[in-house]
């Protein structure tokens, strides 16, 4: 059952990754220090935490929200869901997450990190690095993520956790994608499907007690 689920969830991730793979690099193990330098370069160059308005010519932005109900208390769901280490397994291509800094100020925990995905394509696997900043609001049960990935795709996310009582939690992901005009519709559709797949994977693991 678990293998069948992972195969189903991997389809949209693979579709989007195959488009980006021509701009990726052959799979290699960058050191944490190298990844930190790449993160800083992306942060300085692409300013991916900023929502530019208007967008430069040739780029477009589209948004969509998705929700899922998880049968577990909000505190537990929030803790498990907001830890990107737990996304390994829910995202079938995610190999590891490297945290470059982790600080907390005024109830907001800020993490600068890089997620490393290895895409199994022939003749050689492709590595895609997504550089991100995650801001976790510990009191309001929500977090935001801004990220940049290969192909100059910028993603903004706000994930909200709502207690429904009776140990049930609704998780709503508000997703915004920015990329070139010719890729925006594909990026939105496949990105949403990928996030829905990860939601299902996390729901299964939380409800089973694995997380």
C-alpha positions as CSV (number, residue, x, y, z in Angstrom):
1,X,0.0,0.0,0.0
2,X,2.8,2.4,0.9
3,X,4.7,1.7,-2.3
4,X,1.6,2.2,-4.4
5,X,0.9,5.5,-2.7
6,X,4.4,6.8,-3.3
7,X,4.2,5.8,-7.0
8,X,0.9,7.8,-7.3
9,X,2.3,10.8,-5.5
10,X,5.5,10.9,-7.5
11,X,3.9,11.5,-10.8
12,X,3.3,15.3,-10.6
13,X,6.7,15.8,-8.9
14,X,8.4,13.9,-11.7
15,X,6.6,15.8,-14.4
16,X,7.6,19.1,-13.1
17,X,11.1,17.9,-12.2
18,X,11.7,16.6,-15.8
19,X,11.1,20.0,-17.2
20,X,13.5,21.6,-14.7
21,X,16.1,18.8,-15.0
22,X,17.6,20.3,-18.2
23,X,18.6,23.2,-16.0
24,X,19.8,21.0,-13.1
25,X,23.1,19.3,-12.5
26,X,24.2,15.7,-12.5
27,X,23.7,14.2,-9.0
28,X,26.5,15.1,-6.7
29,X,27.0,15.5,-3.0
30,X,27.6,19.3,-2.4
31,X,29.0,20.0,1.1
32,X,26.9,21.9,3.6
33,X,29.2,24.8,3.2
34,X,28.8,24.8,-0.6
35,X,25.0,24.7,-0.2
36,X,25.1,27.6,2.3
37,X,27.0,29.7,-0.3
38,X,24.4,28.7,-3.0
39,X,21.6,29.7,-0.6
40,X,23.1,33.1,0.1
41,X,23.7,33.7,-3.6
42,X,20.0,32.9,-4.4
43,X,18.9,35.1,-1.5
44,X,20.9,38.1,-2.7
45,X,20.3,37.6,-6.5
46,X,16.7,36.5,-6.8
47,X,15.4,38.1,-3.5
48,X,12.9,35.3,-3.3
49,X,11.3,36.5,-0.1
50,X,10.0,39.6,-1.9
51,X,6.7,39.7,-3.8
52,X,7.5,42.0,-6.7
53,X,4.6,44.1,-8.1
54,X,4.5,44.5,-10.9
55,X,6.5,41.5,-12.1
56,X,9.2,42.0,-14.7
57,X,8.3,41.4,-18.3
58,X,8.1,37.8,-19.3
59,X,7.2,36.5,-15.7
60,X,3.8,35.6,-14.3
61,X,2.3,34.7,-10.9
62,X,-0.6,32.5,-10.0
63,X,-2.0,31.2,-6.7
64,X,-4.2,28.4,-5.4
65,X,-5.1,27.1,-1.9
66,X,-5.5,23.4,-0.9
67,X,-6.7,21.9,2.3
68,X,-6.6,18.5,4.0
69,X,-8.1,17.3,7.3
70,X,-5.8,15.2,9.5
71,X,-7.2,13.1,12.4
72,X,-4.8,14.3,15.1
73,X,-4.6,17.2,17.5
74,X,-3.4,20.5,16.1
75,X,-0.3,20.7,18.3
76,X,1.0,17.4,17.0
77,X,0.1,18.1,13.4
78,X,1.7,21.5,13.5
79,X,5.0,20.1,15.0
80,X,5.2,17.2,12.5
81,X,4.1,19.1,9.4
82,X,6.3,22.2,9.9
83,X,9.4,20.0,10.3
84,X,10.8,19.6,6.7
85,X,12.8,16.6,7.8
86,X,9.5,14.8,8.0
87,X,8.8,15.6,4.4
88,X,11.5,13.1,3.4
89,X,9.4,10.1,2.5
90,X,6.3,12.1,1.8
91,X,8.2,13.7,-1.2
92,X,9.6,10.6,-3.0
93,X,12.6,12.5,-4.4
94,X,13.6,14.5,-1.3
95,X,17.0,13.2,-0.2
96,X,17.9,15.6,2.6
97,X,17.3,19.0,4.1
98,X,20.3,21.2,5.1
99,X,19.5,23.9,7.7
100,X,22.0,26.9,7.4
101,X,20.6,28.9,10.3
102,X,17.8,28.4,12.9
103,X,16.8,31.4,15.1
104,X,13.8,32.4,17.2
105,X,12.7,36.0,17.9
106,X,9.4,37.3,19.2
107,X,7.8,33.9,18.9
108,X,8.8,33.4,15.2
109,X,11.3,30.7,14.4
110,X,13.2,31.4,11.2
111,X,15.1,28.7,9.3
112,X,17.2,29.2,6.2
113,X,17.5,25.9,4.5
114,X,18.1,24.0,1.3
115,X,16.1,21.0,0.2
116,X,17.9,18.5,-2.1
117,X,15.9,16.4,-4.5
118,X,17.5,13.7,-6.7
119,X,15.5,13.0,-9.8
120,X,15.9,9.4,-11.2
121,X,16.3,10.2,-14.9
122,X,18.5,8.4,-17.5
123,X,21.4,8.2,-18.1
124,X,22.3,10.0,-14.9
125,X,20.2,11.2,-11.9
126,X,19.7,15.0,-11.7
127,X,20.1,17.1,-8.5
128,X,17.7,20.0,-7.9
129,X,18.4,22.3,-5.0
130,X,15.6,24.4,-3.6
131,X,16.7,27.3,-1.4
132,X,14.2,28.5,1.1
133,X,13.4,30.6,4.2
134,X,10.8,29.2,6.6
135,X,9.2,31.4,9.3
136,X,7.2,29.4,11.9
137,X,4.8,31.4,14.1
138,X,4.7,29.3,17.2
139,X,1.7,31.0,18.8
140,X,-0.5,31.4,15.7
141,X,0.0,27.8,14.4
142,X,1.0,28.8,10.9
143,X,4.2,29.1,8.9
144,X,5.4,30.8,5.7
145,X,8.0,29.7,3.2
146,X,9.6,31.6,0.4
147,X,11.8,29.6,-2.0
148,X,13.8,29.7,-5.2
149,X,14.5,26.6,-7.3
150,X,16.2,25.8,-10.6
151,X,14.6,27.4,-13.6
152,X,14.1,30.6,-11.5
153,X,10.8,29.4,-10.0
154,X,9.9,31.4,-6.9
155,X,7.3,29.9,-4.6
156,X,5.5,31.7,-1.7
157,X,3.5,29.6,0.8
158,X,1.5,30.3,3.9
159,X,0.3,27.1,5.8
160,X,-2.4,27.5,8.4
161,X,-3.4,24.9,11.0
162,X,-7.0,25.1,12.3
163,X,-8.3,23.0,15.2
164,X,-11.6,21.3,14.3
165,X,-12.0,19.7,17.8
166,X,-12.2,16.0,18.5
167,X,-8.5,15.7,17.6
168,X,-9.0,16.8,14.0
169,X,-6.9,19.5,12.3
170,X,-7.5,21.3,9.0
171,X,-4.2,22.2,7.2
172,X,-4.6,24.8,4.5
173,X,-1.7,25.6,2.1
174,X,-1.9,29.0,0.3
175,X,0.4,28.6,-2.6
176,X,1.8,31.2,-5.0
177,X,4.1,30.4,-7.9
178,X,6.2,32.8,-10.0
179,X,8.0,31.8,-13.2
180,X,8.1,32.6,-16.9
181,X,4.8,33.2,-18.7
182,X,5.2,30.0,-20.8
183,X,5.7,27.8,-17.7
184,X,3.3,29.4,-15.2
185,X,0.2,27.2,-16.0
186,X,2.2,24.0,-15.9
187,X,4.1,25.0,-12.8
188,X,0.8,25.9,-11.0
189,X,-1.0,22.7,-11.9
190,X,2.0,20.3,-11.3
191,X,3.1,22.2,-8.2
192,X,-0.4,22.0,-6.6
193,X,-0.6,18.3,-7.4
194,X,2.8,17.7,-5.9
195,X,1.8,19.6,-2.7
196,X,-1.4,17.6,-2.5
197,X,0.6,14.4,-2.8
198,X,2.9,15.5,0.1
199,X,-0.2,16.4,2.1
200,X,-1.5,12.9,1.7
201,X,1.8,11.4,2.6
202,X,2.1,13.4,5.8
203,X,-1.6,12.7,6.7
204,X,-0.9,9.0,6.4
205,X,2.2,9.1,8.5
206,X,0.8,11.3,11.2
207,X,-2.4,9.3,11.5
208,X,-0.6,6.0,11.6
209,X,1.5,7.3,14.5
210,X,4.8,7.2,12.5
211,X,5.1,11.0,13.1
